[in-house]
Short mmCIF file of C-alpha atoms and ligand atoms in Angstrom, two decimals:
data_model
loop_
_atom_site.label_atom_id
_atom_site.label_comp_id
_atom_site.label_asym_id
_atom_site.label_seq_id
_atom_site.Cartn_x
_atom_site.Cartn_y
_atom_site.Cartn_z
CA UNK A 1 173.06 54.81 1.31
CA UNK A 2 174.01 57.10 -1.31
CA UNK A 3 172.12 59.20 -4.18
CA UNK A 4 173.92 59.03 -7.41
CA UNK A 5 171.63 60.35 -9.89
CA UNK A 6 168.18 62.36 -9.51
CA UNK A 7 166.33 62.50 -12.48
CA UNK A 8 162.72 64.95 -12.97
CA UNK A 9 160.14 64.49 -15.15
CA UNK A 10 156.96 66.31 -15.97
CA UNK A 11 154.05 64.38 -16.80
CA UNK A 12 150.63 65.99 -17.74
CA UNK A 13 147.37 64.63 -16.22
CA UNK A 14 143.72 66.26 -16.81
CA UNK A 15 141.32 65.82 -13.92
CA UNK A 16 138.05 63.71 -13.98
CA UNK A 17 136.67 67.07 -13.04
CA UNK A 18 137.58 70.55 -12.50
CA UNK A 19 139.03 71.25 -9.36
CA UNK A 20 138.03 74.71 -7.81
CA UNK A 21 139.22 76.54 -4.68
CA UNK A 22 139.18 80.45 -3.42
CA UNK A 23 142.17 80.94 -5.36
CA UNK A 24 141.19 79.96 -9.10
CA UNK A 25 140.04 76.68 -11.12
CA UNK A 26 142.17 73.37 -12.43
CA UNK A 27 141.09 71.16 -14.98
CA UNK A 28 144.51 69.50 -15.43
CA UNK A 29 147.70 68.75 -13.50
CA UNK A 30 151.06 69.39 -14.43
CA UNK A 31 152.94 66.90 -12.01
CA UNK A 32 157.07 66.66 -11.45
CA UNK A 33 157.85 63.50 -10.03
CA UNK A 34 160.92 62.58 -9.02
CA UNK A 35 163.13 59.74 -9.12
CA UNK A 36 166.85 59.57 -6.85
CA UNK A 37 169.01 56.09 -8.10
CA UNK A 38 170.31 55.15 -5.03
CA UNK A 39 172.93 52.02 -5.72
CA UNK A 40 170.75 50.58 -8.08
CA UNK A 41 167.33 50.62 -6.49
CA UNK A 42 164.95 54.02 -7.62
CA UNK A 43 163.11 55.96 -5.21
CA UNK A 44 159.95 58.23 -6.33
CA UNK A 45 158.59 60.54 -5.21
CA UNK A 46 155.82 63.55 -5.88
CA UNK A 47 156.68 67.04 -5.47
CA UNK A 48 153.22 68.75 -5.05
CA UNK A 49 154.22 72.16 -6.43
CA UNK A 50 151.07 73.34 -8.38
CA UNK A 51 150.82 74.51 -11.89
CA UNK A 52 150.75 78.35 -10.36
CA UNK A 53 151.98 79.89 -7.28
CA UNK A 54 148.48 80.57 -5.80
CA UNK A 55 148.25 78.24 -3.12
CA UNK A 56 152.35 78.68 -1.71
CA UNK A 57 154.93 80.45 -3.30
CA UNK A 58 156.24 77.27 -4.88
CA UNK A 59 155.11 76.47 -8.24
CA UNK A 60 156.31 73.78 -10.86
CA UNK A 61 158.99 75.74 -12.41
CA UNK A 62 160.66 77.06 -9.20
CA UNK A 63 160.99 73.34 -8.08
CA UNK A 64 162.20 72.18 -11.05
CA UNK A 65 164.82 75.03 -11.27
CA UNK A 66 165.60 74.82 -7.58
CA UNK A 67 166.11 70.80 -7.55
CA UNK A 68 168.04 71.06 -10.55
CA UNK A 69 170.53 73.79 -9.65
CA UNK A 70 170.86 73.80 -5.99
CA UNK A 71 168.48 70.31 -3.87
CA UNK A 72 170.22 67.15 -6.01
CA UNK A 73 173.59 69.39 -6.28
CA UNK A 74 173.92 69.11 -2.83
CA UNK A 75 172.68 65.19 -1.73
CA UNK A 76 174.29 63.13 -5.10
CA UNK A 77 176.82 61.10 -3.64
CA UNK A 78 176.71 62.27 -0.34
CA UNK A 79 176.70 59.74 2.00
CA UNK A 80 173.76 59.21 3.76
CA UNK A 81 172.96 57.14 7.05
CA UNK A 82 169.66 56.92 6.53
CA UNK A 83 166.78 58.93 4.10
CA UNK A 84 166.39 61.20 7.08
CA UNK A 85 169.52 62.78 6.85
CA UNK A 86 168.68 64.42 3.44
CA UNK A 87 167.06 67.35 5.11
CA UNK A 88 170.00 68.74 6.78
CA UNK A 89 171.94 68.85 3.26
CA UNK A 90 169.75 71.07 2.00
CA UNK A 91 168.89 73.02 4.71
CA UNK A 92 170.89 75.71 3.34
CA UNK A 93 168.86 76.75 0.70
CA UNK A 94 165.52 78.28 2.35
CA UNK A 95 162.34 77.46 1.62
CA UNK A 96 161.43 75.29 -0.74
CA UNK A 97 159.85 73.04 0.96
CA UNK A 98 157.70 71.20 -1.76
CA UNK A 99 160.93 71.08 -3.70
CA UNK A 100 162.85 69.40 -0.91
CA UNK A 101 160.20 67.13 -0.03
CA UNK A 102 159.84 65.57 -3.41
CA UNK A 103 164.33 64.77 -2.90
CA UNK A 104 163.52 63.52 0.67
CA UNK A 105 160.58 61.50 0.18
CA UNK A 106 162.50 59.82 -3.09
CA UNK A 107 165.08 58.90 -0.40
CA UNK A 108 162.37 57.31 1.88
CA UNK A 109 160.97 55.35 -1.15
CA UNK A 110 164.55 54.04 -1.95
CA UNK A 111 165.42 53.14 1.78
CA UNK A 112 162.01 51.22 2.08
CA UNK A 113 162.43 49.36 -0.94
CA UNK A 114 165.94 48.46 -0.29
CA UNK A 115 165.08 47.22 3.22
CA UNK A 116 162.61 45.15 2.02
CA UNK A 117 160.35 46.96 4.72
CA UNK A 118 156.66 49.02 4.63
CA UNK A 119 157.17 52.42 3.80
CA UNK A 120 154.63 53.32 6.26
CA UNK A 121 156.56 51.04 9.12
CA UNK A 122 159.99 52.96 8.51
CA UNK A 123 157.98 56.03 9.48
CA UNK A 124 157.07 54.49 12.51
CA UNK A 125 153.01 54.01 11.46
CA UNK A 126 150.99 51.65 13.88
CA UNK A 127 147.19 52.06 11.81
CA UNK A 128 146.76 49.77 9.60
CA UNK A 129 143.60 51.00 7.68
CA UNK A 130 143.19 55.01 7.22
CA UNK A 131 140.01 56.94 7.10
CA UNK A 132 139.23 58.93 4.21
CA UNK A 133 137.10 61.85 3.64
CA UNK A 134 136.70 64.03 0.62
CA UNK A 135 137.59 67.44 -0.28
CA UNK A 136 134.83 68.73 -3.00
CA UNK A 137 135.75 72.24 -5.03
CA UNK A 138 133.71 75.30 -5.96
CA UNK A 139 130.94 74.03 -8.33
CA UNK A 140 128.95 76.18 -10.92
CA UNK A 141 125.82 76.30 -8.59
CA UNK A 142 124.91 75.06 -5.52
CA UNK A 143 122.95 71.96 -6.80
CA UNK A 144 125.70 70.18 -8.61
CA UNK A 145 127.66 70.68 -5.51
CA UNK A 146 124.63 68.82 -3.58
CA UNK A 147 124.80 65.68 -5.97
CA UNK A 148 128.58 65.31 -5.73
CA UNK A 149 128.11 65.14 -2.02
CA UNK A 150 125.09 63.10 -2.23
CA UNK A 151 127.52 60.78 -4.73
CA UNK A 152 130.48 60.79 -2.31
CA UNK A 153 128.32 59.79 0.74
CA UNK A 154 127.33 56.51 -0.97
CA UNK A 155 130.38 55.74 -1.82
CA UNK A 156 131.44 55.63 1.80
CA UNK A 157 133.79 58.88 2.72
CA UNK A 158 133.96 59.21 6.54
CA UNK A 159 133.83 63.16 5.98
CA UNK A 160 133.10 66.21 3.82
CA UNK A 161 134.94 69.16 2.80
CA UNK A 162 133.53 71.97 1.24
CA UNK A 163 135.80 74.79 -0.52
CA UNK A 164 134.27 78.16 0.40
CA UNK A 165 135.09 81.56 -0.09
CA UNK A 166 133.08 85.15 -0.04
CA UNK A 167 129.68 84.59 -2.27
CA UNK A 168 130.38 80.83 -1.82
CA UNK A 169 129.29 80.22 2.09
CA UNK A 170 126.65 80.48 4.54
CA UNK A 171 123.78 80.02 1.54
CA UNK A 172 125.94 77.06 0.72
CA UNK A 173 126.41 75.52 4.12
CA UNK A 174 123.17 76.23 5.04
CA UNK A 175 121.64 74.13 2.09
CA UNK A 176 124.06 71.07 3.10
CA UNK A 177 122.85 71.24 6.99
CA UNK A 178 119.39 71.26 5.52
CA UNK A 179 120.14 68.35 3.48
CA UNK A 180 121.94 66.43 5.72
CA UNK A 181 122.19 67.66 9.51
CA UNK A 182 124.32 64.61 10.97
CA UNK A 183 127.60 64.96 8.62
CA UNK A 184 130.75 65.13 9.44
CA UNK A 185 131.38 68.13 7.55
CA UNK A 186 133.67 70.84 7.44
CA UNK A 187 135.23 73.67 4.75
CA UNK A 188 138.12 74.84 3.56
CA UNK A 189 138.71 78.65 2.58
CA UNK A 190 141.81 78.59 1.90
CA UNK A 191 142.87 82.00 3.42
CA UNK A 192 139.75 84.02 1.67
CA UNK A 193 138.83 85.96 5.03
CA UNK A 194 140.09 88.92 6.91
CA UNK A 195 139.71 89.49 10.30
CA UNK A 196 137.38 92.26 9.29
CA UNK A 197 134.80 89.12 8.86
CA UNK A 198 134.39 88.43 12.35
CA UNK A 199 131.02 88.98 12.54
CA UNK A 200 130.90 87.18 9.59
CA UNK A 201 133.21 83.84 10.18
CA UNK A 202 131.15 83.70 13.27
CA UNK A 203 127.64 82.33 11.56
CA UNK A 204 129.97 79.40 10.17
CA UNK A 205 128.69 78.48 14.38
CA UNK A 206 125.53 77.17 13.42
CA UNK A 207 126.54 74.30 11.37
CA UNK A 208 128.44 72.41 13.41
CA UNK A 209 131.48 72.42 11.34
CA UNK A 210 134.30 69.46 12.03
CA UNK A 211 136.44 72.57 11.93
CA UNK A 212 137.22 75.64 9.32
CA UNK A 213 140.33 74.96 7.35
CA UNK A 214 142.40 77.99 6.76
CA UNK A 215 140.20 81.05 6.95
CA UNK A 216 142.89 83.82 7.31
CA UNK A 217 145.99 84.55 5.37
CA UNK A 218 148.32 82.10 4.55
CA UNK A 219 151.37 82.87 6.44
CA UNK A 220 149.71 84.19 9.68
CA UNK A 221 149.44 82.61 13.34
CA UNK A 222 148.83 85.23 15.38
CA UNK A 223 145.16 86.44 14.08
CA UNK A 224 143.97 83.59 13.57
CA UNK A 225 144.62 83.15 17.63
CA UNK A 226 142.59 86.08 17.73
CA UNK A 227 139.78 84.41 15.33
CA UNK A 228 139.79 81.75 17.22
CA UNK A 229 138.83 83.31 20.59
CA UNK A 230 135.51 84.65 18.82
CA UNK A 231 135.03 81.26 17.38
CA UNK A 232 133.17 77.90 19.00
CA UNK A 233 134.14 76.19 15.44
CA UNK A 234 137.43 74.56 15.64
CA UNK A 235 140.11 76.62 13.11
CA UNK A 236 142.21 73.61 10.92
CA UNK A 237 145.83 75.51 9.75
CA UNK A 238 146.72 74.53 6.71
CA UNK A 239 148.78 76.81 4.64
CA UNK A 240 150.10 78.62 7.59
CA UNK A 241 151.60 75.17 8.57
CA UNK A 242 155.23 75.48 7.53
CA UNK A 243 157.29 73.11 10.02
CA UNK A 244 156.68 71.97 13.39
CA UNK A 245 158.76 75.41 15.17
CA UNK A 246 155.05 77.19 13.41
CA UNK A 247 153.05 73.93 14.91
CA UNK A 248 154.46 74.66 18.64
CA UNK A 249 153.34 78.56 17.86
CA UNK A 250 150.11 77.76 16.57
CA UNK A 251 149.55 75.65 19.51
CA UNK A 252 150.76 77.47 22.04
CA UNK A 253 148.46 80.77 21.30
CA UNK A 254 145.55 78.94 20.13
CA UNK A 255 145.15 79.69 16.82
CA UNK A 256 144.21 76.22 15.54
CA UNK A 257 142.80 73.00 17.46
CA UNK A 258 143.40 70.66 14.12
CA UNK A 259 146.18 70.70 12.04
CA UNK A 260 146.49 69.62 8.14
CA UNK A 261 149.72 68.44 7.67
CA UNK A 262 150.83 68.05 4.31
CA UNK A 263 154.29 66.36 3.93
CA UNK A 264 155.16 68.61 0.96
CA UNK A 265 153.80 71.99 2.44
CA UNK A 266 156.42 71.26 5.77
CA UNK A 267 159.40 69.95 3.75
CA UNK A 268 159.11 66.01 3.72
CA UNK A 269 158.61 62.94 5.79
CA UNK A 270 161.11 63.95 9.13
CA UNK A 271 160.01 67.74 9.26
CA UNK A 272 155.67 66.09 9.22
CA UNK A 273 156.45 63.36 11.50
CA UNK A 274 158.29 66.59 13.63
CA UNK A 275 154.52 68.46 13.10
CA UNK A 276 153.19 65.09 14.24
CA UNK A 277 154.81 64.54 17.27
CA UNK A 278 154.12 68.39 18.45
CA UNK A 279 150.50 67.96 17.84
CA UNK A 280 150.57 64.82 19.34
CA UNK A 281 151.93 66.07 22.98
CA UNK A 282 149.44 68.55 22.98
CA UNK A 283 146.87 66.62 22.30
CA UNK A 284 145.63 68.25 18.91
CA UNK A 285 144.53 66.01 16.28
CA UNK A 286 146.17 65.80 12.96
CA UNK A 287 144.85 64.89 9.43
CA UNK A 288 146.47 64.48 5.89
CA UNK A 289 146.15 66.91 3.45
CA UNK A 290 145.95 66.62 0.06
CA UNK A 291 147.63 68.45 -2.92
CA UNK A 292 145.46 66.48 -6.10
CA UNK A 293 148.12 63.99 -6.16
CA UNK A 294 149.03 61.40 -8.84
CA UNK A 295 148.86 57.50 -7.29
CA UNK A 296 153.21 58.52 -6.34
CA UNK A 297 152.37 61.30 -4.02
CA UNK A 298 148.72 59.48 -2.51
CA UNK A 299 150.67 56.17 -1.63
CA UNK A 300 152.95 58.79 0.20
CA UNK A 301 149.88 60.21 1.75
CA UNK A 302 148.48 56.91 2.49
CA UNK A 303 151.73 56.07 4.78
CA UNK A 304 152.24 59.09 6.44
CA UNK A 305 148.39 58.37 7.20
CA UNK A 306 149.27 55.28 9.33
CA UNK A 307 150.74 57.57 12.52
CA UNK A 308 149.12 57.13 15.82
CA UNK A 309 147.82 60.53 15.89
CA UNK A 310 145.64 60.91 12.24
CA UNK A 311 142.81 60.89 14.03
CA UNK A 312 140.77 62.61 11.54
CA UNK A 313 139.76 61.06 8.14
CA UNK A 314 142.45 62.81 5.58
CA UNK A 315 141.78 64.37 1.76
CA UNK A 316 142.83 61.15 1.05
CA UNK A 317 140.82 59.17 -1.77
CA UNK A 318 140.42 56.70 -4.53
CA UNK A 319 142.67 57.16 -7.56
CA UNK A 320 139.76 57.43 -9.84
CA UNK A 321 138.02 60.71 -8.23
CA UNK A 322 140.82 62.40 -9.62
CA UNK A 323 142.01 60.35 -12.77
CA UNK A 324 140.86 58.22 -15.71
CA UNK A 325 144.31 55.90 -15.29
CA UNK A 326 146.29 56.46 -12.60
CA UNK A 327 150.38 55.88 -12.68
CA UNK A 328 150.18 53.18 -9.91
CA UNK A 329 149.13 49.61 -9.86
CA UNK A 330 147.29 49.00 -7.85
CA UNK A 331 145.46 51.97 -8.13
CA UNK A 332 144.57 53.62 -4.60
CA UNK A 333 140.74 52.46 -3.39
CA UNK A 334 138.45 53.24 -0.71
CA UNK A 335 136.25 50.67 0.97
CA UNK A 336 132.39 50.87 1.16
CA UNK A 337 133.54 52.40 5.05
CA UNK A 338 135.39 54.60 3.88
CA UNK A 339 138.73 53.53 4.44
CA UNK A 340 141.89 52.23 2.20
CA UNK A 341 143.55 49.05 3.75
CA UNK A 342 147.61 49.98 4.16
CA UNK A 343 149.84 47.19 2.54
CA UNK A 344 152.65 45.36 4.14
CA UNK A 345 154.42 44.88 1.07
CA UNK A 346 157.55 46.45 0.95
CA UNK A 347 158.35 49.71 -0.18
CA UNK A 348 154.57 51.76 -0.36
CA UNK A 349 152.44 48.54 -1.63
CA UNK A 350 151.99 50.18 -4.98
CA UNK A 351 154.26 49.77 -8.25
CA UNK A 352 155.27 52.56 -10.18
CA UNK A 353 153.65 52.45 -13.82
CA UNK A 354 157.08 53.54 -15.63
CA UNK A 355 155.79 52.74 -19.38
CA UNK A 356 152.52 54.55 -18.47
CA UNK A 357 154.38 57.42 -16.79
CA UNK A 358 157.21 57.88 -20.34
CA UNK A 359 153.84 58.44 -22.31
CA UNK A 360 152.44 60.87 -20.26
CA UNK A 361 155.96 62.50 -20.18
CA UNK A 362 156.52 65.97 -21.75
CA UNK A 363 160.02 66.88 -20.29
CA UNK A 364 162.75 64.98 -18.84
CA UNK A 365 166.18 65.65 -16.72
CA UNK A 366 168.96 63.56 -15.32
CA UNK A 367 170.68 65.16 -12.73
CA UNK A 368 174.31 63.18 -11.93
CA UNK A 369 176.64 65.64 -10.19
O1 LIG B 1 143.77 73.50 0.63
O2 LIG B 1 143.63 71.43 0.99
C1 LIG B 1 143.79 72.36 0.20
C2 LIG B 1 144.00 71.01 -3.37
C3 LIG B 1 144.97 71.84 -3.89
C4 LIG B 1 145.50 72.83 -3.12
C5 LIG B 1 145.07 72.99 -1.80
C6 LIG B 1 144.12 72.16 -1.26
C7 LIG B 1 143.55 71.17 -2.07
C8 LIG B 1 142.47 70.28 -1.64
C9 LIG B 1 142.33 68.99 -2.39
O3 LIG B 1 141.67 70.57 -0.79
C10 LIG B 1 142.64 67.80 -1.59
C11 LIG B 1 142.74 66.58 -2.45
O4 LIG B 1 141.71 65.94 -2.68
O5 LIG B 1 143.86 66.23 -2.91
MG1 LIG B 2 143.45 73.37 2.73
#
């Protein structure tokens, strides 16, 4: 297997509705997907860079500018065993990871499609229908977040996920228990805590949370295995997630018993089944994450989903909570039990709307050496 050309291309989606976290508000996405020709047969892929670097480091333009000058420099017409040997080609350059991901995971896409096999079978997957939950933003006041909820419940998600942040908490939590005291619900605060909030953090006890996602700074272990110790609520690492050398860590001094793995947030599909496996052998469940991806990166999602150890329903869900027309066909949907059904056709199940996709196109690259 060989790459021979990579080409980028921006494409601009807006949301349905607004998505809001501790870090700051999106109404519309500014996606780079990725395509690697590989002997005739195209692989895509998602890289889940955001449109600022709030939530990593990364952000659209650094990917771009890093694929372009130094990730498809180094794989194009390298040859390659198999998909998972793009990683160690560009482990050179460090960091990255949501950059290197998006080359990988074309790879992946290519090798599937060119064996004529399930994407989410040449991961090794054994589920064959994935639980879904929902991840619901900030809102403008506390009732409007109570009717998306309400609307979310109906339509079948296994679990809920709150965004919360200083302000945006207990009052709010409080209000759902109220509402609805037998849940499966959990929050996300997306590192908007310091450990001065002990006291604090610790009320998030009465609500019988699934777990708290995140509630220390992104690139720390070690105090949120201090938070932890004061906590009965399981802590979920998300950003602080990196690869599966910061998985073994986080395990081994307790600072998480979940962890979100995103497969753009750890590098692509060999470094998160590597998170996987370490969670796996120590018997902490997994779930996957999601980055408000276009159908490319959610069919991603969706096979990455189908390893033994998601045990927890993921932030993975229908196409059209996010998007008026999604760039897949078919687009991704989510059963009245709140689960998606994974496809054995070959390659991720789901065709790539190309014509769609050159509309919605506002910058294009070809990368062939
Ligand atoms: O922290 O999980 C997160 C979206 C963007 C950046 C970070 C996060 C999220 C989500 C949305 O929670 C998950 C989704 O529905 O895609
Ligand atoms: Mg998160």
């Amino acid at each position: 297997m060989k790459i021979e050309t990579v080409t980028l291309r921006e494409i601009q989606m807006p949301l349905v509705h607004f998505f809001e976290t501790s870090f700051g508000r999106v109404y519309s996405r500014r996606i780079l997907l990725l395509t690697a020709r590989c002997e005739g047969i195209d692989g895509w892929a998602e890289c889940v860079a955001g449109e600022d670097p709030f939530y990593s480091s990364e952000w659209i333009e650094t990917a771009w500018s890093t694929l372009k000058h130094y990730l498809a420099p180094v794989v194009i017409g390298r040859p390659l065993a198999a998909a998972h040997d793009v990683a160690g080609l560009m482990a050179k350059v460090r960091g990255h990871r949501m950059a290197k991901a998006a080359i990988e995971n074309a790879a992946w896409d290519a090798e599937a499609r060119q064996k004529q096999q399930p994407l989410w079978k040449l991961l090794g997957g054994t589920t064959r229908e994935i639980q879904c939950g929902v991840s619901i933003g900030i809102q403008d006041s506390i009732e409007q977040l109570l009717a998306k909820i309400e609307t979310e419940l109906a339509a079948g998600y296994r679990r809920i996920k709150v965004k919360v942040k200083p302000g945006w908490d207990l009052v709010v939590l409080e209000r759902i228990r109220s509402r609805w005291p037998d849940i499966v619900l959990s929050c996300d605060a997306n590192s908007a805590y310091t450990l001065d909030e002990v006291e604090h953090l610790r009320k998030f006890d009465r609500f019988q949370l699934l777990m708290i996602e995140q509630p220390l700074w992104n690139d720390d272990i070690y105090y949120h295995a201090r938070l932890q110790r004061e906590l009965r609520t399981a802590i979920c690492l998300d950003e602080s997630i990196r690869h599966a050398r910061d998985t073994a860590a986080a395990v081994e001094t307790g600072a998480c018993r979940i962890v979100n793995i995103k497969v753009g947030r750890v590098g692509g599909f060999s470094e998160a089944r590597k998170v996987h496996d370490v969670c796996q052998a120590n018997n902490v469940p997994v779930w996957c994450g999601g980055m408000l991806e276009s159908g490319v990166g959610r069919a991603h999602n969706i096979a990455l989903s189908t390893l033994p150890n998601f045990r927890l329903p993921g932030d993975v869900s229908a196409s059209k909570r996010y998007w008026k027309e999604d760039i897949i066909e078919p687009e991704v949907e989510v059963s009245a039990q709140g689960t998606i059904a994974v496809s054995d056709q070959p390659g991720t199940g789901y065709q790539i709307r190309q014509d769609l996709i050159e509309k919605l196109a506002v910058r294009k690259e070809t990368i062939d050496s």
